[in-house]
Coordinates of C-alpha atoms in Angstrom, one line a residue:
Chain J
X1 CA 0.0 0.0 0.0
X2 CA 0.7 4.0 0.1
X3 CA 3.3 5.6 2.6
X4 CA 3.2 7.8 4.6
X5 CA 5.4 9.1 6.7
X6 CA 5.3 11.7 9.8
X7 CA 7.6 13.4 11.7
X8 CA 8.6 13.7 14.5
X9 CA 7.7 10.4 15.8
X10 CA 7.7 11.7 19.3
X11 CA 8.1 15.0 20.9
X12 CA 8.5 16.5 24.8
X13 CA 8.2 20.3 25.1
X14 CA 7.5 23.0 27.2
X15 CA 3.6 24.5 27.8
X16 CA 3.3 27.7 25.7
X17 CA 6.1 26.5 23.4
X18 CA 4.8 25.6 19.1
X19 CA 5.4 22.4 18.0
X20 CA 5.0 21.3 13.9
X21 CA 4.2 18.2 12.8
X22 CA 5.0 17.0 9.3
X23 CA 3.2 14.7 7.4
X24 CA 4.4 13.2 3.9
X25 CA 3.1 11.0 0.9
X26 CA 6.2 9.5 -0.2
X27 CA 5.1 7.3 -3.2
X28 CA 1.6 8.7 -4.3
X29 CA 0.2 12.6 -4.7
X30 CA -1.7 13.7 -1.8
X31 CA -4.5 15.9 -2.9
X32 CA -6.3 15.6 0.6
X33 CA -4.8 15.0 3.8
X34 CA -6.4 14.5 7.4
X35 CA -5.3 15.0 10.6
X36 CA -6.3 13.2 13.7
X37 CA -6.2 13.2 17.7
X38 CA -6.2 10.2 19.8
X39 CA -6.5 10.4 23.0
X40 CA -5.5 7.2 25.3
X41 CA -8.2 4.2 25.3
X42 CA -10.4 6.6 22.5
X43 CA -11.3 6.5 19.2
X44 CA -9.7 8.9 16.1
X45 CA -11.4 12.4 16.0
X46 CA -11.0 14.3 13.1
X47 CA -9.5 17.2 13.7
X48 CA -9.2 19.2 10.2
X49 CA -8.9 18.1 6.2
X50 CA -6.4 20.3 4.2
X51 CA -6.2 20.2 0.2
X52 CA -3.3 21.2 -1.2
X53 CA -3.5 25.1 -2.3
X54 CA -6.2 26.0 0.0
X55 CA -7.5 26.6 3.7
X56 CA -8.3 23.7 5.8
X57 CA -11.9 22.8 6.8
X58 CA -11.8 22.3 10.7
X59 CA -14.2 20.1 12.5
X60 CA -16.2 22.2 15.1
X61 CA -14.7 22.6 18.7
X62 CA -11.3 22.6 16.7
X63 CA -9.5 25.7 17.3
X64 CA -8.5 26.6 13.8
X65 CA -5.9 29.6 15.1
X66 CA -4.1 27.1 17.5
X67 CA -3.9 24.3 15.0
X68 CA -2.4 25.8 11.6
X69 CA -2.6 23.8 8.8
X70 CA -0.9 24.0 5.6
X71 CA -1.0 21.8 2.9
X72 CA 1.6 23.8 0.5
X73 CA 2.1 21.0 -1.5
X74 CA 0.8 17.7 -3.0
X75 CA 3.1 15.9 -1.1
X76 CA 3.6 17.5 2.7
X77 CA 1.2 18.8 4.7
X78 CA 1.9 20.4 9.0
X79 CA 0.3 20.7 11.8
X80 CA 1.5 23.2 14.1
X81 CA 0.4 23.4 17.7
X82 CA 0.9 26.8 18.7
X83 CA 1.2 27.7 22.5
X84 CA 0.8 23.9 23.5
X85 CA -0.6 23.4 26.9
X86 CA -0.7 20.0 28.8
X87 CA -3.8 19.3 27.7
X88 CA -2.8 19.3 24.2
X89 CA -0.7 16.4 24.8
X90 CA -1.8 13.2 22.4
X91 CA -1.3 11.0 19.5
X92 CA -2.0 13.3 16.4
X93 CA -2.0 11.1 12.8
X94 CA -2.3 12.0 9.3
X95 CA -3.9 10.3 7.3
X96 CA -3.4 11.0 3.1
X97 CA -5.7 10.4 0.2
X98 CA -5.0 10.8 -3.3
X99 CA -8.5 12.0 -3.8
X100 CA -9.5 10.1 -6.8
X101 CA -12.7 9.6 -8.7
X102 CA -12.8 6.1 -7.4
X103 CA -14.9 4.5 -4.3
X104 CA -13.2 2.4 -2.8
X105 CA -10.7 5.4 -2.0
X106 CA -9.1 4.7 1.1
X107 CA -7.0 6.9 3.8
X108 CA -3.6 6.1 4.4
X109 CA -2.4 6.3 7.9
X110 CA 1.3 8.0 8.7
X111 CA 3.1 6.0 12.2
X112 CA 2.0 8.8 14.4
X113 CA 3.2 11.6 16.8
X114 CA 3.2 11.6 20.4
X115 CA 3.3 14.6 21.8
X116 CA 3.5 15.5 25.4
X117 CA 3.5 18.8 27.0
X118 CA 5.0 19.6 30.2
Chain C
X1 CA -24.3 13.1 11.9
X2 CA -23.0 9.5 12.5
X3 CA -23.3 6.8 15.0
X4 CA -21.0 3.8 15.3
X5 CA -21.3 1.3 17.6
X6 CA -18.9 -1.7 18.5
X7 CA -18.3 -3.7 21.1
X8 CA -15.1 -2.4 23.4
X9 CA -12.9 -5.3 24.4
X10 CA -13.5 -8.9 23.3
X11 CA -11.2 -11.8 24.2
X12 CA -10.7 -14.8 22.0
X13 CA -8.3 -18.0 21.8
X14 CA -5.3 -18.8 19.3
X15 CA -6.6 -20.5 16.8
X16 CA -10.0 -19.4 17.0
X17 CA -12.4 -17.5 15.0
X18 CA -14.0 -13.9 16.4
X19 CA -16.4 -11.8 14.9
X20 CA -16.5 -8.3 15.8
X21 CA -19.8 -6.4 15.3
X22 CA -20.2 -2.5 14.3
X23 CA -23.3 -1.0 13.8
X24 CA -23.9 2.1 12.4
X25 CA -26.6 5.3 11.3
X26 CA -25.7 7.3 8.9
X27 CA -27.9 9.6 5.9
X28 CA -25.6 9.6 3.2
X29 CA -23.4 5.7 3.4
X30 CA -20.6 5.6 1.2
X31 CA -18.5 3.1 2.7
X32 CA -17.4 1.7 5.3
X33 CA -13.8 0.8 6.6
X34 CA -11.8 -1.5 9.1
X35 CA -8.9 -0.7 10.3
X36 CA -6.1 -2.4 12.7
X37 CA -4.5 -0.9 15.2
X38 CA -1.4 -1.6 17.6
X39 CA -1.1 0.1 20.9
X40 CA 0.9 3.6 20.1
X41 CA 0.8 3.1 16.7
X42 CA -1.3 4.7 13.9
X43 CA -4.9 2.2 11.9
X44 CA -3.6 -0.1 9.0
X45 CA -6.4 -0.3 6.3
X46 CA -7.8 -3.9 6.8
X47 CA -11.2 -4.3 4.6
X48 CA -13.9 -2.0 2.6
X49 CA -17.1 -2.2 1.4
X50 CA -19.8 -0.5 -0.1
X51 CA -22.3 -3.2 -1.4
X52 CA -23.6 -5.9 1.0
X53 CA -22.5 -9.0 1.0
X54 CA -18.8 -10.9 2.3
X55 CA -15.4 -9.8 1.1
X56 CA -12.6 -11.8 2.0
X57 CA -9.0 -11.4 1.9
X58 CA -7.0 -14.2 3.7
X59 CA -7.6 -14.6 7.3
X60 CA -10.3 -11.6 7.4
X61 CA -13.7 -11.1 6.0
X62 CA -16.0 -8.1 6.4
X63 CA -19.8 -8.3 6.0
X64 CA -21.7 -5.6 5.1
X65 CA -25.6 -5.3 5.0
X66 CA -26.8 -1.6 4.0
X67 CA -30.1 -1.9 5.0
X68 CA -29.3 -3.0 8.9
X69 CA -26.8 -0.5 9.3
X70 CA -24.6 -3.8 9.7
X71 CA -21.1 -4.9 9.2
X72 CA -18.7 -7.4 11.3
X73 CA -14.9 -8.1 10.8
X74 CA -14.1 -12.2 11.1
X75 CA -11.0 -13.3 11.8
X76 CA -10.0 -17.4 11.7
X77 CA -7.2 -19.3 12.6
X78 CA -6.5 -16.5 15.4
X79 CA -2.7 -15.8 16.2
X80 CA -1.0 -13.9 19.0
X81 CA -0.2 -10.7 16.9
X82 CA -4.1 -10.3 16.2
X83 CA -3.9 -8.6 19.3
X84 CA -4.8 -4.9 18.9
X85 CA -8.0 -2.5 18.7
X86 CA -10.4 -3.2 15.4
X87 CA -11.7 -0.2 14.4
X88 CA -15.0 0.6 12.1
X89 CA -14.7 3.5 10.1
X90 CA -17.6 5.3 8.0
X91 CA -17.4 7.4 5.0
X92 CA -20.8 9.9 4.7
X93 CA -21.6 11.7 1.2
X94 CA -22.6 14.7 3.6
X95 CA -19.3 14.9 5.3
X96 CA -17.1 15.3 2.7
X97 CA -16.6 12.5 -0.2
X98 CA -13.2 11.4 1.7
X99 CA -13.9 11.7 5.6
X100 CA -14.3 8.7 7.8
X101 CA -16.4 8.8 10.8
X102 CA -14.7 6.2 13.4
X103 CA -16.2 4.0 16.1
X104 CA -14.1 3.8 19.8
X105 CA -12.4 0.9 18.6
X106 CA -12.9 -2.9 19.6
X107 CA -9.8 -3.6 22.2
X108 CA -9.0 -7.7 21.1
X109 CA -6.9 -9.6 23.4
X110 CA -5.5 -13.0 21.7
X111 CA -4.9 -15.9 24.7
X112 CA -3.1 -19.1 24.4

């Protein structure tokens, strides 16, 4: 199947510090990418879907100044979580599509971040 | 909106088979998804499928039936590393052609 990858795989960092989160489609065009939160023993929430060359449509209760998303390319899209606070600590994902005609279209799922704010 | 329901934890033997149930409501149905998961690490794409009926693919087969809001994931000849959350995913014509709408997960613990 598709890769993608994400990076970093894991990050520690101060409350009120910005922390961005890259997400790649290293063998297919991404023309829509996702981005998820997980928190422990929950399910995937949605959090935003970018396309490349234009805003990201954020999911309601999603703070769309706090989690900037840019999608600058067909191939790399970041999340950055500006002025983290402990609460924002969790597992985000990206997940990339290449947006074809077809159904059975599926997401492809990067490793993961873990992020943890102190 | 969307509603999916599975069951949170099940607990089979190596060897065995397990079927894991998700139910769903949706308006607009335009698929719907199973993924794998490990503990700390991100879904791997499992099964799909849009039309009732049984798809298999080696040791899984997903079962979908539209007009029961129905699907379960079935997994034979069980093995240690089947251990890890199942999760049911939903794709909605009114949220977007390419969102999924996930359930909490089925937690599956494989014992010998």
């Amino acid at each position: 199947g598709a890769v993608v990858s994400q990076h970093p795989s894991r990050v520690i960092c101060k409350s009120g510090t910005s922390v961005k989160i890259e997400c790649r489609s290293l063998d297919f065009q991404a023309t829509t990418m996702f981005w998820y939160r997980q928190f422990p023993k929950q399910s995937l929430m949605l959090m935003a879907t970018s396309n490349e060359g234009s805003k990201a449509t954020y999911e309601q209760g999603v703070e769309k100044d706090k989690f900037l998303i840019n999608h600058a390319s067909l191939t790399l899209s970041t999340l950055t979580v500006t002025s983290a606070h402990p609460e924002d600590s969790s597992f985000y994902i990206c997940s990339a599509s290449s947006g074809g005609l077809a159904i059975q279209e599926t997401q492809y799922f990067g490793p993961g971040t873990r992020l943890l704010v102190l | 909106g969307q509603n999916i329901d599975q069951p949170t934890e099940m607990t089979a033997t190596e060897g065995a088979i397990v079927q894991i149930n998700c139910t769903y409501q949706t308006s607009g149905f335009n698929g719907l998804f199973w993924y794998q998961q490990h503990a700390g690490e991100a879904p791997t794409f499992l099964s799909y499928n849009v039309l009732d009926g049984l798809e298999e693919k080696g040791r899984f087969s997903s079962f979908l039936s539209r007009s029961k809001g129905y699907s379960y994931l079935l997994l034979k000849e069980l093995q240690m590393k089947d251990s890890a959350s199942y999760l049911c995913a939903v794709r909605d014509h009114e949220a977007g052609s390419y969102q999924l709408t996930f359930g909490k997960g089925t937690k599956l613990s494989v014992i010998p």
